[in-house]
Amino acid sequence: MKKRNIVLANWKMNPETLGKAKEVFNSTRLAAKTLKNTDVIVCPPFPFVFPLSKLNVPKNLFLGTQNVFYEIKGAFTGEVSAGMIKDLKIKFSVVGHSERRAMGETNEIVRKKMAAAFDAGLSPILCIGEKERNKEGSHLSFIKNQIKECLFGLQKKHLVGINIAYEPIWAIGKSYKEAMSPTDIHETVLFIKKVITELFGKDIADGSRVLYGGSVEAINAGPMMEYGNIDGFLVGHASLTPSFAEILKAADLRK
Ligand code: PGA
């Protein structure tokens, strides 16, 4: 089956007010409406998720959360369970973003969050990516280990159609000049698919999607989509600007 492209807007801890969030969401909604081959997932900060979920959206626009906790309920101050997210009719959650990992989230915690999200019926987007690259290729074993440890023991049926966001940490939050080249993205995606094939079989690898994240902007989105062997993007800072519409258009060119 043909896989639709996905572009995920990770708003991080932005914008400052619900009013501004509605403005950004509205522009995204208008841009999403014009797309043919692409689904758009907007992940706002938690307090904005519910009010935005009440607005009308085109059928290719979805809301998601930037995080999810692994326990079902109880004394976990500040956390939000997968069941609570599902109850709002939200389908997607980002899991293991590097900014969460920098706050202490280990592969084991990420694995538990993936399992909890799947169990509640959510579609988690697993974030992976190396801190640095060197000639010896240590980033490859780093990525392989992340995939292995974050997906270890998960039910195979849950892995069908899994979405992975590959985000080299050194490229996040910069500008297009420092983003990864399409050729390097292409090679890394092949490597990720190879690892998934080794671990879970070719069917799971073929059905999976790999999104690229890390300084995707309107200027580099086209070449990345054309030559990067990806199924879409995870976009941070640019997803809050008017140029996000151009990124969506660039993604949509892949049929
Ligand atoms: P960026 O963020 O597009 O600002 O680099 C990507 C991300 O959310 O990881």
PDB file of C-alpha atoms and ligand atoms in Angstrom:
ATOM      1  CA  MET A   1       0.000   0.000   0.000  1.00  0.00           C
ATOM      2  CA  LYS A   2       1.161   3.493  -0.810  1.00  0.00           C
ATOM      3  CA  LYS A   3       2.451   5.362   2.200  1.00  0.00           C
ATOM      4  CA  ARG A   4       1.315   8.927   2.687  1.00  0.00           C
ATOM      5  CA  ASN A   5       3.915  11.506   3.609  1.00  0.00           C
ATOM      6  CA  ILE A   6       3.876  12.855   7.142  1.00  0.00           C
ATOM      7  CA  VAL A   7       5.000  16.258   8.311  1.00  0.00           C
ATOM      8  CA  LEU A   8       4.999  16.707  12.064  1.00  0.00           C
ATOM      9  CA  ALA A   9       5.023  20.202  13.548  1.00  0.00           C
ATOM     10  CA  ASN A  10       6.777  20.146  16.914  1.00  0.00           C
ATOM     11  CA  TRP A  11       5.932  23.486  18.497  1.00  0.00           C
ATOM     12  CA  LYS A  12       8.063  22.730  21.582  1.00  0.00           C
ATOM     13  CA  MET A  13       7.235  25.230  24.377  1.00  0.00           C
ATOM     14  CA  ASN A  14       5.701  27.743  21.935  1.00  0.00           C
ATOM     15  CA  PRO A  15       3.813  29.975  21.311  1.00  0.00           C
ATOM     16  CA  GLU A  16       3.211  31.938  24.517  1.00  0.00           C
ATOM     17  CA  THR A  17      -0.601  32.090  24.477  1.00  0.00           C
ATOM     18  CA  LEU A  18      -3.603  30.103  23.330  1.00  0.00           C
ATOM     19  CA  GLY A  19      -4.569  33.038  21.104  1.00  0.00           C
ATOM     20  CA  LYS A  20      -1.274  32.797  19.219  1.00  0.00           C
ATOM     21  CA  ALA A  21      -1.547  29.015  19.113  1.00  0.00           C
ATOM     22  CA  LYS A  22      -4.916  29.347  17.376  1.00  0.00           C
ATOM     23  CA  GLU A  23      -3.412  31.721  14.823  1.00  0.00           C
ATOM     24  CA  VAL A  24      -0.575  29.356  13.954  1.00  0.00           C
ATOM     25  CA  PHE A  25      -2.971  26.421  13.891  1.00  0.00           C
ATOM     26  CA  ASN A  26      -5.262  28.261  11.548  1.00  0.00           C
ATOM     27  CA  SER A  27      -2.468  28.945   9.017  1.00  0.00           C
ATOM     28  CA  THR A  28      -1.443  25.302   9.210  1.00  0.00           C
ATOM     29  CA  ARG A  29      -5.036  24.245   8.693  1.00  0.00           C
ATOM     30  CA  LEU A  30      -5.318  26.341   5.519  1.00  0.00           C
ATOM     31  CA  ALA A  31      -2.019  25.000   4.180  1.00  0.00           C
ATOM     32  CA  ALA A  32      -2.933  21.387   4.999  1.00  0.00           C
ATOM     33  CA  LYS A  33      -6.157  21.671   3.046  1.00  0.00           C
ATOM     34  CA  THR A  34      -4.258  22.130  -0.227  1.00  0.00           C
ATOM     35  CA  LEU A  35      -2.201  18.923   0.136  1.00  0.00           C
ATOM     36  CA  LYS A  36      -2.867  15.688  -1.709  1.00  0.00           C
ATOM     37  CA  ASN A  37      -0.295  13.192  -0.478  1.00  0.00           C
ATOM     38  CA  THR A  38       0.608  14.423   2.963  1.00  0.00           C
ATOM     39  CA  ASP A  39      -0.737  14.144   6.493  1.00  0.00           C
ATOM     40  CA  VAL A  40       0.124  16.900   8.940  1.00  0.00           C
ATOM     41  CA  ILE A  41       0.457  16.295  12.679  1.00  0.00           C
ATOM     42  CA  VAL A  42       0.579  19.353  14.922  1.00  0.00           C
ATOM     43  CA  CYS A  43       2.044  18.802  18.392  1.00  0.00           C
ATOM     44  CA  PRO A  44       1.362  21.833  20.586  1.00  0.00           C
ATOM     45  CA  PRO A  45       2.163  22.180  24.297  1.00  0.00           C
ATOM     46  CA  PHE A  46      -0.278  20.155  26.434  1.00  0.00           C
ATOM     47  CA  PRO A  47      -2.583  23.016  27.565  1.00  0.00           C
ATOM     48  CA  PHE A  48      -3.347  23.928  23.948  1.00  0.00           C
ATOM     49  CA  VAL A  49      -4.123  20.395  22.745  1.00  0.00           C
ATOM     50  CA  PHE A  50      -7.682  20.205  24.029  1.00  0.00           C
ATOM     51  CA  PRO A  51      -8.905  23.646  22.837  1.00  0.00           C
ATOM     52  CA  LEU A  52      -7.334  23.075  19.419  1.00  0.00           C
ATOM     53  CA  SER A  53      -8.972  19.657  19.211  1.00  0.00           C
ATOM     54  CA  LYS A  54     -12.356  21.399  19.198  1.00  0.00           C
ATOM     55  CA  LEU A  55     -11.667  23.215  15.922  1.00  0.00           C
ATOM     56  CA  ASN A  56     -12.669  21.917  12.510  1.00  0.00           C
ATOM     57  CA  VAL A  57      -9.818  20.504  10.500  1.00  0.00           C
ATOM     58  CA  PRO A  58      -9.321  18.930   7.084  1.00  0.00           C
ATOM     59  CA  LYS A  59      -9.076  15.161   7.214  1.00  0.00           C
ATOM     60  CA  ASN A  60      -5.295  15.141   6.677  1.00  0.00           C
ATOM     61  CA  LEU A  61      -4.618  17.299   9.753  1.00  0.00           C
ATOM     62  CA  PHE A  62      -4.148  15.673  13.158  1.00  0.00           C
ATOM     63  CA  LEU A  63      -3.126  16.721  16.623  1.00  0.00           C
ATOM     64  CA  GLY A  64      -0.448  14.988  18.642  1.00  0.00           C
ATOM     65  CA  THR A  65       1.370  15.454  21.918  1.00  0.00           C
ATOM     66  CA  GLN A  66       5.068  16.089  22.460  1.00  0.00           C
ATOM     67  CA  ASN A  67       5.347  13.537  25.223  1.00  0.00           C
ATOM     68  CA  VAL A  68       3.436  10.808  27.050  1.00  0.00           C
ATOM     69  CA  PHE A  69       4.024   8.982  30.337  1.00  0.00           C
ATOM     70  CA  TYR A  70       4.310   5.215  30.706  1.00  0.00           C
ATOM     71  CA  GLU A  71       2.114   4.600  33.733  1.00  0.00           C
ATOM     72  CA  ILE A  72      -1.661   4.294  33.369  1.00  0.00           C
ATOM     73  CA  LYS A  73      -2.629   6.481  36.376  1.00  0.00           C
ATOM     74  CA  GLY A  74      -1.616   7.377  39.886  1.00  0.00           C
ATOM     75  CA  ALA A  75       0.777   9.519  41.891  1.00  0.00           C
ATOM     76  CA  PHE A  76       2.933  10.874  39.061  1.00  0.00           C
ATOM     77  CA  THR A  77       2.707  14.624  39.455  1.00  0.00           C
ATOM     78  CA  GLY A  78       2.989  16.511  36.202  1.00  0.00           C
ATOM     79  CA  GLU A  79       2.698  13.502  33.929  1.00  0.00           C
ATOM     80  CA  VAL A  80       0.032  12.707  31.313  1.00  0.00           C
ATOM     81  CA  SER A  81      -0.970   9.135  30.461  1.00  0.00           C
ATOM     82  CA  ALA A  82      -1.481   7.657  27.017  1.00  0.00           C
ATOM     83  CA  GLY A  83      -5.080   6.844  27.965  1.00  0.00           C
ATOM     84  CA  MET A  84      -5.809  10.511  28.734  1.00  0.00           C
ATOM     85  CA  ILE A  85      -4.461  11.512  25.348  1.00  0.00           C
ATOM     86  CA  LYS A  86      -6.443   8.809  23.584  1.00  0.00           C
ATOM     87  CA  ASP A  87      -9.575   9.897  25.458  1.00  0.00           C
ATOM     88  CA  LEU A  88      -9.348  13.311  23.769  1.00  0.00           C
ATOM     89  CA  LYS A  89      -9.381  11.486  20.409  1.00  0.00           C
ATOM     90  CA  ILE A  90      -5.746  12.401  19.851  1.00  0.00           C
ATOM     91  CA  LYS A  91      -3.905   9.745  17.901  1.00  0.00           C
ATOM     92  CA  PHE A  92      -0.219  10.682  17.927  1.00  0.00           C
ATOM     93  CA  SER A  93       2.504  11.228  20.501  1.00  0.00           C
ATOM     94  CA  VAL A  94       6.137  12.089  20.035  1.00  0.00           C
ATOM     95  CA  VAL A  95       8.281   9.802  22.177  1.00  0.00           C
ATOM     96  CA  GLY A  96      11.946  10.182  23.071  1.00  0.00           C
ATOM     97  CA  HIS A  97      12.602  13.593  21.580  1.00  0.00           C
ATOM     98  CA  SER A  98      16.253  14.540  22.112  1.00  0.00           C
ATOM     99  CA  GLU A  99      15.208  17.497  24.263  1.00  0.00           C
ATOM    100  CA  ARG A 100      13.429  15.054  26.604  1.00  0.00           C
ATOM    101  CA  ARG A 101      16.383  12.692  26.492  1.00  0.00           C
ATOM    102  CA  ALA A 102      18.613  15.630  27.501  1.00  0.00           C
ATOM    103  CA  MET A 103      16.413  15.937  30.615  1.00  0.00           C
ATOM    104  CA  GLY A 104      17.204  12.352  31.577  1.00  0.00           C
ATOM    105  CA  GLU A 105      14.983  10.149  29.433  1.00  0.00           C
ATOM    106  CA  THR A 106      16.852   6.897  28.785  1.00  0.00           C
ATOM    107  CA  ASN A 107      16.231   4.292  26.067  1.00  0.00           C
ATOM    108  CA  GLU A 108      14.528   2.180  28.740  1.00  0.00           C
ATOM    109  CA  ILE A 109      12.116   4.987  29.627  1.00  0.00           C
ATOM    110  CA  VAL A 110      11.474   5.601  25.926  1.00  0.00           C
ATOM    111  CA  ARG A 111      10.738   1.897  25.457  1.00  0.00           C
ATOM    112  CA  LYS A 112       8.218   1.947  28.305  1.00  0.00           C
ATOM    113  CA  LYS A 113       6.550   5.044  26.828  1.00  0.00           C
ATOM    114  CA  MET A 114       6.361   3.397  23.391  1.00  0.00           C
ATOM    115  CA  ALA A 115       4.731   0.312  24.937  1.00  0.00           C
ATOM    116  CA  ALA A 116       2.227   2.395  26.953  1.00  0.00           C
ATOM    117  CA  ALA A 117       1.332   4.479  23.907  1.00  0.00           C
ATOM    118  CA  PHE A 118       0.748   1.394  21.749  1.00  0.00           C
ATOM    119  CA  ASP A 119      -1.250  -0.314  24.492  1.00  0.00           C
ATOM    120  CA  ALA A 120      -3.576   2.703  24.703  1.00  0.00           C
ATOM    121  CA  GLY A 121      -4.079   2.677  20.947  1.00  0.00           C
ATOM    122  CA  LEU A 122      -1.911   5.695  20.117  1.00  0.00           C
ATOM    123  CA  SER A 123       0.571   5.902  17.248  1.00  0.00           C
ATOM    124  CA  PRO A 124       3.829   6.992  18.861  1.00  0.00           C
ATOM    125  CA  ILE A 125       6.545   8.601  16.758  1.00  0.00           C
ATOM    126  CA  LEU A 126       9.888   7.359  18.021  1.00  0.00           C
ATOM    127  CA  CYS A 127      12.698   9.922  17.895  1.00  0.00           C
ATOM    128  CA  ILE A 128      16.264   8.742  17.475  1.00  0.00           C
ATOM    129  CA  GLY A 129      19.499  10.420  16.446  1.00  0.00           C
ATOM    130  CA  GLU A 130      23.149  10.737  17.318  1.00  0.00           C
ATOM    131  CA  LYS A 131      24.854  13.590  19.177  1.00  0.00           C
ATOM    132  CA  GLU A 132      27.835  13.631  16.835  1.00  0.00           C
ATOM    133  CA  ARG A 133      29.398  11.938  13.844  1.00  0.00           C
ATOM    134  CA  ASN A 134      32.978  10.853  13.285  1.00  0.00           C
ATOM    135  CA  LYS A 135      34.971   9.104  10.572  1.00  0.00           C
ATOM    136  CA  GLU A 136      34.878   5.826  12.461  1.00  0.00           C
ATOM    137  CA  GLY A 137      31.095   5.797  12.092  1.00  0.00           C
ATOM    138  CA  SER A 138      30.301   5.525  15.798  1.00  0.00           C
ATOM    139  CA  HIS A 139      26.954   7.207  15.046  1.00  0.00           C
ATOM    140  CA  LEU A 140      25.818   4.046  13.282  1.00  0.00           C
ATOM    141  CA  SER A 141      26.236   1.826  16.316  1.00  0.00           C
ATOM    142  CA  PHE A 142      24.649   4.578  18.433  1.00  0.00           C
ATOM    143  CA  ILE A 143      21.550   4.684  16.193  1.00  0.00           C
ATOM    144  CA  LYS A 144      21.378   0.893  16.029  1.00  0.00           C
ATOM    145  CA  ASN A 145      21.487   0.639  19.792  1.00  0.00           C
ATOM    146  CA  GLN A 146      18.765   3.263  20.175  1.00  0.00           C
ATOM    147  CA  ILE A 147      16.439   1.391  17.815  1.00  0.00           C
ATOM    148  CA  LYS A 148      17.165  -1.902  19.533  1.00  0.00           C
ATOM    149  CA  GLU A 149      16.676  -0.656  23.091  1.00  0.00           C
ATOM    150  CA  CYS A 150      13.672   1.585  22.373  1.00  0.00           C
ATOM    151  CA  LEU A 151      11.729  -1.114  20.515  1.00  0.00           C
ATOM    152  CA  PHE A 152      12.912  -4.156  22.469  1.00  0.00           C
ATOM    153  CA  GLY A 153      10.110  -6.497  23.483  1.00  0.00           C
ATOM    154  CA  LEU A 154       7.322  -4.485  21.853  1.00  0.00           C
ATOM    155  CA  GLN A 155       4.604  -6.513  20.197  1.00  0.00           C
ATOM    156  CA  LYS A 156       5.277  -7.061  16.514  1.00  0.00           C
ATOM    157  CA  LYS A 157       1.708  -6.155  15.563  1.00  0.00           C
ATOM    158  CA  HIS A 158       2.311  -2.710  17.063  1.00  0.00           C
ATOM    159  CA  LEU A 159       5.367  -2.179  14.921  1.00  0.00           C
ATOM    160  CA  VAL A 160       3.405  -2.456  11.679  1.00  0.00           C
ATOM    161  CA  GLY A 161       3.552   0.990  10.083  1.00  0.00           C
ATOM    162  CA  ILE A 162       5.774   2.425  12.813  1.00  0.00           C
ATOM    163  CA  ASN A 163       6.920   6.036  12.419  1.00  0.00           C
ATOM    164  CA  ILE A 164      10.486   6.931  13.277  1.00  0.00           C
ATOM    165  CA  ALA A 165      11.822  10.480  13.339  1.00  0.00           C
ATOM    166  CA  TYR A 166      15.531  10.502  12.654  1.00  0.00           C
ATOM    167  CA  GLU A 167      16.962  13.679  14.124  1.00  0.00           C
ATOM    168  CA  PRO A 168      20.715  14.122  14.373  1.00  0.00           C
ATOM    169  CA  ILE A 169      21.025  16.202  17.532  1.00  0.00           C
ATOM    170  CA  TRP A 170      23.832  18.331  16.102  1.00  0.00           C
ATOM    171  CA  ALA A 171      21.425  19.566  13.414  1.00  0.00           C
ATOM    172  CA  ILE A 172      18.467  20.472  15.650  1.00  0.00           C
ATOM    173  CA  GLY A 173      17.494  24.075  16.257  1.00  0.00           C
ATOM    174  CA  LYS A 174      20.034  25.582  13.840  1.00  0.00           C
ATOM    175  CA  SER A 175      19.451  26.878  10.309  1.00  0.00           C
ATOM    176  CA  TYR A 176      19.229  25.184   6.941  1.00  0.00           C
ATOM    177  CA  LYS A 177      22.991  25.702   6.517  1.00  0.00           C
ATOM    178  CA  GLU A 178      23.677  23.265   9.316  1.00  0.00           C
ATOM    179  CA  ALA A 179      21.052  20.674   8.472  1.00  0.00           C
ATOM    180  CA  MET A 180      22.122  17.279   7.195  1.00  0.00           C
ATOM    181  CA  SER A 181      22.740  16.855   3.464  1.00  0.00           C
ATOM    182  CA  PRO A 182      20.159  14.868   1.479  1.00  0.00           C
ATOM    183  CA  THR A 183      22.839  12.288   0.602  1.00  0.00           C
ATOM    184  CA  ASP A 184      23.733  11.702   4.236  1.00  0.00           C
ATOM    185  CA  ILE A 185      20.046  11.510   5.141  1.00  0.00           C
ATOM    186  CA  HIS A 186      19.543   8.953   2.369  1.00  0.00           C
ATOM    187  CA  GLU A 187      22.377   6.757   3.646  1.00  0.00           C
ATOM    188  CA  THR A 188      21.196   6.962   7.232  1.00  0.00           C
ATOM    189  CA  VAL A 189      17.642   6.047   6.306  1.00  0.00           C
ATOM    190  CA  LEU A 190      18.954   2.967   4.461  1.00  0.00           C
ATOM    191  CA  PHE A 191      20.876   2.064   7.587  1.00  0.00           C
ATOM    192  CA  ILE A 192      17.817   2.516   9.821  1.00  0.00           C
ATOM    193  CA  LYS A 193      15.731   0.292   7.533  1.00  0.00           C
ATOM    194  CA  LYS A 194      18.498  -2.308   7.528  1.00  0.00           C
ATOM    195  CA  VAL A 195      18.539  -2.360  11.328  1.00  0.00           C
ATOM    196  CA  ILE A 196      14.749  -2.701  11.456  1.00  0.00           C
ATOM    197  CA  THR A 197      14.928  -5.541   8.920  1.00  0.00           C
ATOM    198  CA  GLU A 198      17.534  -7.351  11.024  1.00  0.00           C
ATOM    199  CA  LEU A 199      15.543  -6.919  14.213  1.00  0.00           C
ATOM    200  CA  PHE A 200      11.944  -7.318  13.084  1.00  0.00           C
ATOM    201  CA  GLY A 201      11.928  -8.496   9.469  1.00  0.00           C
ATOM    202  CA  LYS A 202      11.544  -6.959   6.044  1.00  0.00           C
ATOM    203  CA  ASP A 203       7.791  -6.457   6.253  1.00  0.00           C
ATOM    204  CA  ILE A 204       8.085  -4.230   9.309  1.00  0.00           C
ATOM    205  CA  ALA A 205      10.941  -2.296   7.703  1.00  0.00           C
ATOM    206  CA  ASP A 206       9.050  -1.832   4.437  1.00  0.00           C
ATOM    207  CA  GLY A 207       5.945  -0.647   6.259  1.00  0.00           C
ATOM    208  CA  SER A 208       7.808   1.800   8.475  1.00  0.00           C
ATOM    209  CA  ARG A 209       8.196   5.493   7.816  1.00  0.00           C
ATOM    210  CA  VAL A 210      11.287   7.525   8.511  1.00  0.00           C
ATOM    211  CA  LEU A 211      10.919  11.267   8.936  1.00  0.00           C
ATOM    212  CA  TYR A 212      13.914  13.597   9.023  1.00  0.00           C
ATOM    213  CA  GLY A 213      14.160  16.323  11.649  1.00  0.00           C
ATOM    214  CA  GLY A 214      16.796  18.958  12.328  1.00  0.00           C
ATOM    215  CA  SER A 215      16.655  22.455  10.845  1.00  0.00           C
ATOM    216  CA  VAL A 216      14.213  21.675   8.074  1.00  0.00           C
ATOM    217  CA  GLU A 217      13.315  24.993   6.484  1.00  0.00           C
ATOM    218  CA  ALA A 218      11.523  26.036   3.310  1.00  0.00           C
ATOM    219  CA  ILE A 219      14.825  26.239   1.431  1.00  0.00           C
ATOM    220  CA  ASN A 220      16.113  22.702   2.113  1.00  0.00           C
ATOM    221  CA  ALA A 221      12.833  20.775   2.376  1.00  0.00           C
ATOM    222  CA  GLY A 222      12.546  20.183  -1.398  1.00  0.00           C
ATOM    223  CA  PRO A 223      15.957  18.561  -1.955  1.00  0.00           C
ATOM    224  CA  MET A 224      15.667  16.536   1.246  1.00  0.00           C
ATOM    225  CA  MET A 225      12.331  15.150   0.172  1.00  0.00           C
ATOM    226  CA  GLU A 226      13.559  14.438  -3.338  1.00  0.00           C
ATOM    227  CA  TYR A 227      16.901  12.825  -2.519  1.00  0.00           C
ATOM    228  CA  GLY A 228      16.735  11.951   1.172  1.00  0.00           C
ATOM    229  CA  ASN A 229      14.757   8.694   0.922  1.00  0.00           C
ATOM    230  CA  ILE A 230      12.404   9.955   3.644  1.00  0.00           C
ATOM    231  CA  ASP A 231       8.652   9.855   4.182  1.00  0.00           C
ATOM    232  CA  GLY A 232       8.410  13.369   5.554  1.00  0.00           C
ATOM    233  CA  PHE A 233       9.708  15.703   8.227  1.00  0.00           C
ATOM    234  CA  LEU A 234       9.641  16.568  11.881  1.00  0.00           C
ATOM    235  CA  VAL A 235       9.795  20.352  11.880  1.00  0.00           C
ATOM    236  CA  GLY A 236      10.570  22.457  14.944  1.00  0.00           C
ATOM    237  CA  HIS A 237      11.113  26.230  14.728  1.00  0.00           C
ATOM    238  CA  ALA A 238       9.933  26.604  11.127  1.00  0.00           C
ATOM    239  CA  SER A 239       6.581  25.001  11.975  1.00  0.00           C
ATOM    240  CA  LEU A 240       5.587  28.182  13.841  1.00  0.00           C
ATOM    241  CA  THR A 241       6.317  30.486  10.905  1.00  0.00           C
ATOM    242  CA  PRO A 242       4.434  31.230   7.664  1.00  0.00           C
ATOM    243  CA  SER A 243       7.169  29.347   5.768  1.00  0.00           C
ATOM    244  CA  PHE A 244       5.735  26.091   7.145  1.00  0.00           C
ATOM    245  CA  ALA A 245       3.241  26.173   4.279  1.00  0.00           C
ATOM    246  CA  GLU A 246       6.158  25.957   1.825  1.00  0.00           C
ATOM    247  CA  ILE A 247       7.644  22.996   3.682  1.00  0.00           C
ATOM    248  CA  LEU A 248       4.294  21.239   3.454  1.00  0.00           C
ATOM    249  CA  LYS A 249       4.147  21.921  -0.277  1.00  0.00           C
ATOM    250  CA  ALA A 250       7.674  20.568  -0.769  1.00  0.00           C
ATOM    251  CA  ALA A 251       6.770  17.386   1.104  1.00  0.00           C
ATOM    252  CA  ASP A 252       3.603  16.984  -0.906  1.00  0.00           C
ATOM    253  CA  LEU A 253       5.542  16.785  -4.173  1.00  0.00           C
ATOM    254  CA  ARG A 254       6.430  13.187  -3.310  1.00  0.00           C
ATOM    255  CA  LYS A 255       3.530  11.109  -4.556  1.00  0.00           C
TER     256      LYS A 255
HETATM  257  P1  PGA B   1      14.191  22.267  14.477  1.00  0.00           P
HETATM  258  O1  PGA B   1      13.650  21.219  15.547  1.00  0.00           O
HETATM  259  O2  PGA B   1      13.389  22.091  13.229  1.00  0.00           O
HETATM  260  O3  PGA B   1      13.974  23.592  15.141  1.00  0.00           O
HETATM  261  O4  PGA B   1      15.636  21.942  14.256  1.00  0.00           O
HETATM  262  C1  PGA B   1      13.448  19.902  15.186  1.00  0.00           C
HETATM  263  C2  PGA B   1      12.968  19.141  16.390  1.00  0.00           C
HETATM  264  O5  PGA B   1      11.906  19.444  16.959  1.00  0.00           O
HETATM  265  O6  PGA B   1      13.650  18.239  16.800  1.00  0.00           O
END
